[in-house]
Tab-separated table of C-alpha atoms in Angstrom:
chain	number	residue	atom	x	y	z
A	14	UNK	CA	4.690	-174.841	-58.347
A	15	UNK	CA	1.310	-176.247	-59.309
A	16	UNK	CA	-0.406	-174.310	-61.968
A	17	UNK	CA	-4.250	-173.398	-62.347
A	18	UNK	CA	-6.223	-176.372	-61.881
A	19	UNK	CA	-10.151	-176.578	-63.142
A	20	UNK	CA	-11.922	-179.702	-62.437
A	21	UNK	CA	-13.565	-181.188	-64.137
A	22	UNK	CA	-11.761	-181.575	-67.436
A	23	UNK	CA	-15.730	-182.739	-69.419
A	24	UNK	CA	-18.566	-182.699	-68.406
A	25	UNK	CA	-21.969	-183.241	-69.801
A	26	UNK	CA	-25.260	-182.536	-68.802
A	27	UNK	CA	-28.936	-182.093	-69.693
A	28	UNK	CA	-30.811	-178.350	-70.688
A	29	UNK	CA	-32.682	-177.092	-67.059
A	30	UNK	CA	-29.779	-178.997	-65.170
A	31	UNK	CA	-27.494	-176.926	-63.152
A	32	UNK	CA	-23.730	-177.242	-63.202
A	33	UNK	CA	-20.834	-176.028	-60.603
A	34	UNK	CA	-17.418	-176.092	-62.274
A	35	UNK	CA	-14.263	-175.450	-59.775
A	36	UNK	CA	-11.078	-173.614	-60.050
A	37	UNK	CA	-7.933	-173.890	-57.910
A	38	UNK	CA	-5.498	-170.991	-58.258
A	39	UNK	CA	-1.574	-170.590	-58.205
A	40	UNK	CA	-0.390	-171.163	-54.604
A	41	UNK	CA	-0.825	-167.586	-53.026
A	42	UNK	CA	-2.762	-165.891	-55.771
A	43	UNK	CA	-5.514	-164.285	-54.536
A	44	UNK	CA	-7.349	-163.045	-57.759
A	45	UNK	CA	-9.255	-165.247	-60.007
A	46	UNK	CA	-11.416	-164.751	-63.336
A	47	UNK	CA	-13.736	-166.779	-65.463
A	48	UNK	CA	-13.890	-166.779	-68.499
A	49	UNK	CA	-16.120	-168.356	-71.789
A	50	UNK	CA	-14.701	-169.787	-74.987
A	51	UNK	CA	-16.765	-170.993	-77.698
A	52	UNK	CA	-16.459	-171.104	-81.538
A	53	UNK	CA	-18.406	-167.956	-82.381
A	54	UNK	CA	-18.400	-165.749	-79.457
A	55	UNK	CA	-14.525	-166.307	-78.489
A	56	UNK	CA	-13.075	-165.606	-75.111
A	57	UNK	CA	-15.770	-163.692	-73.392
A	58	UNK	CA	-15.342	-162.667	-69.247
A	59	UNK	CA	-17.895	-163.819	-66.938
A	60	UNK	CA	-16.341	-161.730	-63.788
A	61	UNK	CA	-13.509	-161.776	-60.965
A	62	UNK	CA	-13.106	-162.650	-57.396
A	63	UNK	CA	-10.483	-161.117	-55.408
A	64	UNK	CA	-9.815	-162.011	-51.295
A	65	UNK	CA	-13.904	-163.629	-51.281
A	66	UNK	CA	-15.537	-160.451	-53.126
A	67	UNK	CA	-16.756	-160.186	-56.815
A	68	UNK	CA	-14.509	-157.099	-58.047
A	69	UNK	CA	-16.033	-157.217	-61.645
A	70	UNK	CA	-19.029	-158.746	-63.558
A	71	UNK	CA	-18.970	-159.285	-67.723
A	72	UNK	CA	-22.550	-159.110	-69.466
A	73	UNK	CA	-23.739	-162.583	-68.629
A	74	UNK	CA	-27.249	-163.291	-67.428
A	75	UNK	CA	-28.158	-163.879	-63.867
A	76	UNK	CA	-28.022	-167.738	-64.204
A	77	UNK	CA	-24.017	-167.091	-64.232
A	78	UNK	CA	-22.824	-166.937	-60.732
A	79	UNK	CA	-19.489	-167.433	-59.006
A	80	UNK	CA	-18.053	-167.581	-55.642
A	81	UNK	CA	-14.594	-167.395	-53.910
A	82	UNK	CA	-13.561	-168.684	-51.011
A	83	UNK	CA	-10.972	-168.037	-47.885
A	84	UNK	CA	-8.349	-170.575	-49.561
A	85	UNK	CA	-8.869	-168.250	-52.950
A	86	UNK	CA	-10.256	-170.994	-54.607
A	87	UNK	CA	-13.328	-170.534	-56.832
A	88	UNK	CA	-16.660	-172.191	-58.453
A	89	UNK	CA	-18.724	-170.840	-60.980
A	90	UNK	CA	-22.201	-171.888	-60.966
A	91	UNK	CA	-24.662	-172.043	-64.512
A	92	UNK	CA	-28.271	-172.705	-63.286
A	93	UNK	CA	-31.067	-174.120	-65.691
A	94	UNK	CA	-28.928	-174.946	-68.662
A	95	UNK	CA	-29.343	-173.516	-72.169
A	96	UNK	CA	-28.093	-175.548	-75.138
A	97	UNK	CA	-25.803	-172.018	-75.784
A	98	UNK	CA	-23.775	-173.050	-72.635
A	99	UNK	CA	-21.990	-175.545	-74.508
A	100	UNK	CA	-18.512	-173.743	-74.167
A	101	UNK	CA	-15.213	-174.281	-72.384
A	102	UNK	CA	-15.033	-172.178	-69.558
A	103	UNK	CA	-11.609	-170.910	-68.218
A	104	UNK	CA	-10.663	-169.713	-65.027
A	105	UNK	CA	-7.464	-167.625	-64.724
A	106	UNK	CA	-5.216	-166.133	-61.455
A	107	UNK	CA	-3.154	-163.707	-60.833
A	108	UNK	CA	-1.070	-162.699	-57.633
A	109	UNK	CA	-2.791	-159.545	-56.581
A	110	UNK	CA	-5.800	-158.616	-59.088
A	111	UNK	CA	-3.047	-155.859	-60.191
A	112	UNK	CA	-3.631	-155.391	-64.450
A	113	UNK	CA	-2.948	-158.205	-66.309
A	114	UNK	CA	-0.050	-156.648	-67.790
A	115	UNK	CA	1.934	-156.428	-64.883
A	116	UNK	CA	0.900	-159.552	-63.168
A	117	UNK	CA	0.285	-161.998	-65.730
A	118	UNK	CA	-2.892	-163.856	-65.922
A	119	UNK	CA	-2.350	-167.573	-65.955
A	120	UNK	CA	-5.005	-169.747	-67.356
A	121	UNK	CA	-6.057	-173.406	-66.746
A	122	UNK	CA	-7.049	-175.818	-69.251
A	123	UNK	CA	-10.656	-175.020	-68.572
A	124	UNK	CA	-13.266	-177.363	-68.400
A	125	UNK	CA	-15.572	-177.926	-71.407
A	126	UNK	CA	-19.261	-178.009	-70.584
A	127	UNK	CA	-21.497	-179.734	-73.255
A	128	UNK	CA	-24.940	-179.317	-73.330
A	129	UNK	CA	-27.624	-181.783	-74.623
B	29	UNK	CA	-19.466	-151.610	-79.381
B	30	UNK	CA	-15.974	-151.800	-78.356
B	31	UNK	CA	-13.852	-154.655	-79.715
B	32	UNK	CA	-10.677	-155.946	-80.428
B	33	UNK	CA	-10.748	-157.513	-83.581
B	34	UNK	CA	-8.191	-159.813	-85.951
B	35	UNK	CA	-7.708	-159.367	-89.405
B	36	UNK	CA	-6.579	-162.853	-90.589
B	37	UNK	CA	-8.490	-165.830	-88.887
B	38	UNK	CA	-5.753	-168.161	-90.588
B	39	UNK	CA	-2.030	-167.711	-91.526
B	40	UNK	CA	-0.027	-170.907	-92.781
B	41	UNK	CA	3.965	-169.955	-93.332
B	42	UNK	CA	6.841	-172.330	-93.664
B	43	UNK	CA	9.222	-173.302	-90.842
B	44	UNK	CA	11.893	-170.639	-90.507
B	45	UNK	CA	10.364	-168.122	-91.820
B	46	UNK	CA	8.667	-165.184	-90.258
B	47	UNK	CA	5.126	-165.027	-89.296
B	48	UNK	CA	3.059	-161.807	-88.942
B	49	UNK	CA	-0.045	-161.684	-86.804
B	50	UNK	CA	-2.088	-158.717	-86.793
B	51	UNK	CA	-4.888	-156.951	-84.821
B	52	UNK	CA	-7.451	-154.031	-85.125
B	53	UNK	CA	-8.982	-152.597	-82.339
B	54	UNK	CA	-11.456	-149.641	-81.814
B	55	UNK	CA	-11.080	-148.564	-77.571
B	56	UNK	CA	-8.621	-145.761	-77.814
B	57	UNK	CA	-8.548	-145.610	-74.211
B	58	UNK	CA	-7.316	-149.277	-73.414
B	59	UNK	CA	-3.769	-149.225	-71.609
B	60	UNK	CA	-2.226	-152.157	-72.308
B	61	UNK	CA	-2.496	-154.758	-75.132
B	62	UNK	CA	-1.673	-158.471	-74.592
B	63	UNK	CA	-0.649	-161.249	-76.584
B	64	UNK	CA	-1.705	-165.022	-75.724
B	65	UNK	CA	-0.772	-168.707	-77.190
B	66	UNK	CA	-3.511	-170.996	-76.884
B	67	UNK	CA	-2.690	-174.527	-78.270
B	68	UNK	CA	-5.148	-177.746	-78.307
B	69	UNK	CA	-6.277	-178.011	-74.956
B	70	UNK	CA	-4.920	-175.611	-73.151
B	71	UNK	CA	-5.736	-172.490	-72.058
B	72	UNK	CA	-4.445	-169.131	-73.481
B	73	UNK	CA	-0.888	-168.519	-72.368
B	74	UNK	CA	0.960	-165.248	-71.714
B	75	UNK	CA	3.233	-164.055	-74.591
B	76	UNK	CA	4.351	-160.229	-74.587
B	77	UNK	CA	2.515	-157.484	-74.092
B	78	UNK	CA	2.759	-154.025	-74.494
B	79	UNK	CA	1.678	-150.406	-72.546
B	80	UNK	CA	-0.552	-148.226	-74.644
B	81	UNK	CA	2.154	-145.171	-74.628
B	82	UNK	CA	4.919	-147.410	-76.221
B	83	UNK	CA	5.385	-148.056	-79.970
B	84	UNK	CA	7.656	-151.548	-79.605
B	85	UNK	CA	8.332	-154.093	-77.575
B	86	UNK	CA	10.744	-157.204	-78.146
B	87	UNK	CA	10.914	-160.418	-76.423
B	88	UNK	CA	12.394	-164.400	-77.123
B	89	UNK	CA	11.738	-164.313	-80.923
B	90	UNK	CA	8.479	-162.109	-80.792
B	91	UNK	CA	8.012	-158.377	-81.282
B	92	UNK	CA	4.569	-156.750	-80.686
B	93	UNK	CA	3.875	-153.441	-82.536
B	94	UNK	CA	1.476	-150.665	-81.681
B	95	UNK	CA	0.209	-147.877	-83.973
B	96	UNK	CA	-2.108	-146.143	-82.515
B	97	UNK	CA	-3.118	-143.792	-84.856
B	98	UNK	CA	-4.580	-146.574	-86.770
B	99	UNK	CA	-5.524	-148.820	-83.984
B	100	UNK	CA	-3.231	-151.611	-84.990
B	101	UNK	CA	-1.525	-154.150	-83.291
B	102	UNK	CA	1.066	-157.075	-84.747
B	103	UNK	CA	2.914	-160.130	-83.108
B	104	UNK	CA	6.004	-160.666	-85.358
B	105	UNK	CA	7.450	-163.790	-84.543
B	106	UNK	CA	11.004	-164.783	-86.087
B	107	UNK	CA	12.387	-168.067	-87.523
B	108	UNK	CA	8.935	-169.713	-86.901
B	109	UNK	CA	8.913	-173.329	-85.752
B	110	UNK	CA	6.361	-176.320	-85.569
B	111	UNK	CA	5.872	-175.728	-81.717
B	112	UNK	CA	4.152	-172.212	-82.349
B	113	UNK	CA	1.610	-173.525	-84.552
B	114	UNK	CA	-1.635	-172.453	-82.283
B	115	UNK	CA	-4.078	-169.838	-81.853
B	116	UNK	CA	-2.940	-166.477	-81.189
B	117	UNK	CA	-5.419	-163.886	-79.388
B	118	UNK	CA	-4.680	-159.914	-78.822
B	119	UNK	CA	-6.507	-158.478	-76.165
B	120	UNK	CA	-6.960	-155.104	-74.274
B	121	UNK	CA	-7.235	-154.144	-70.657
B	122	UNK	CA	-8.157	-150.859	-69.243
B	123	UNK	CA	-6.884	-150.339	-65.446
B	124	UNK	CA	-9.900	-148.253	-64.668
B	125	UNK	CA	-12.189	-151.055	-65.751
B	126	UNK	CA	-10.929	-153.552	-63.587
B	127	UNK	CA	-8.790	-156.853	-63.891
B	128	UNK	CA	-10.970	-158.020	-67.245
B	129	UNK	CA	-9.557	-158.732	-70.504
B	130	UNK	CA	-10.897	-157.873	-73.792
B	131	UNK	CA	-10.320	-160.466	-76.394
B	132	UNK	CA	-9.923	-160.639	-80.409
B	133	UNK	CA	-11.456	-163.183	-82.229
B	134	UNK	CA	-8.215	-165.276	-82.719
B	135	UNK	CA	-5.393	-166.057	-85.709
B	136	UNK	CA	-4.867	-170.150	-86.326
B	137	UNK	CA	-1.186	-169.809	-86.697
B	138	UNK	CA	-0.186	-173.119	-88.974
B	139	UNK	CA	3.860	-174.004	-89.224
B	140	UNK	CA	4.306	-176.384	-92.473
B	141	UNK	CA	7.453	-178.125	-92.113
């Protein structure tokens, strides 16, 4: 069984540019979250889509956006880049968006934005 | 605000012996506390975790501890070997907040041979 895969692995791009970053879940997991890793903020949530519908949002401006779709795979979209988007950014799914704890997320490697 | 927070950002301890990871954390209402492995270029990976009304929990070489009248949480992992050298992140989930996790700032776990 395939495990989380984010594409791409790098990626680089200019401040204003725009960046869409994709996410395919577990076979038959419905739930997936995004999440941001860098060196001083650590592992920070951006939000969760479960079955197509944001179910929760973490405090990250508007620019942040995500989407789901029927196939319960995912994008995350970063408009007009900021040199503080330099991060790796994580996406994680679990079988029915049940707590963590009893359906354990799994993570991909994530794919690590850089931001000249 | 809220947090979960890590004492020790590095802990270096010889092969075969036992390594002690430790976390503070302030949200007396989270309901279950989780444990993840995150080495080089991957992403965090499920290790134990633990409900918020137990004390103890034991799995393949790891232990978590909770004390909650001090808000402290510990990964104990026995007869340590090169393979667990990584980071190690606690974090906290409340039900009624939804399927997000609350992480610490991370231990750098380093096995010396």
């Amino acid at each position: 069984k395939a495990g989380v895969t984010q594409t791409p692995r790098y990626l680089i791009k200019t401040r204003g540019q725009q960046v869409t970053l994709s996410c395919s879940p577990i076979s038959g997991h419905r739930s997936v979250s995004w999440y941001q890793q860098t060196p001083g903020q650590g592992l920070q949530f951006l939000f969760e889509y479960f079955s197509e519908t944001q179910r929760n949002k973490g405090n990250f401006p508007g620019r942040f956006s995500g989407r789901q779709f029927s196939n319960s795979r995912s994008e995350m979209n970063v408009s007009t880049l900021e040199l503080g988007d330099s991060a790796l950014y994580l996406c994680a799914s679990s079988s029915s968006g049940g707590p963590p704890a009893n359906e354990k997320l799994f993570f991909g490697s994530g794919t690590q934005l850089s931001v000249l | 605000g809220e947090s979960v927070g890590l004492h020790l950002p590095t802990l270096s301890v010889q092969e075969g012996d036992n390594s002690i990871i430790n976390c503070a954390y302030s949200n007396s209402a989270s309901d279950y506390f989780i444990w993840y492995k995150q080495e080089s270029g991957k992403g965090p990976q499920f290790i134990i975790d633990i409900r918020s009304n137990m004390d103890k929990r034991q799995g393949q070489r790891v232990t978590v501890l909770l004390n909650k009248t001090v808000k402290h949480l510990s990964l104990q992992i026995a007869a340590t070997q090169p393979g667990d050298s990584a980071v190690y992140f606690c974090a906290e989930i409340r039900i009624n907040a939804g399927n997000m996790l609350t992480f610490g700032g991370g231990t750098r776990l380093m096995v010396k041979p």
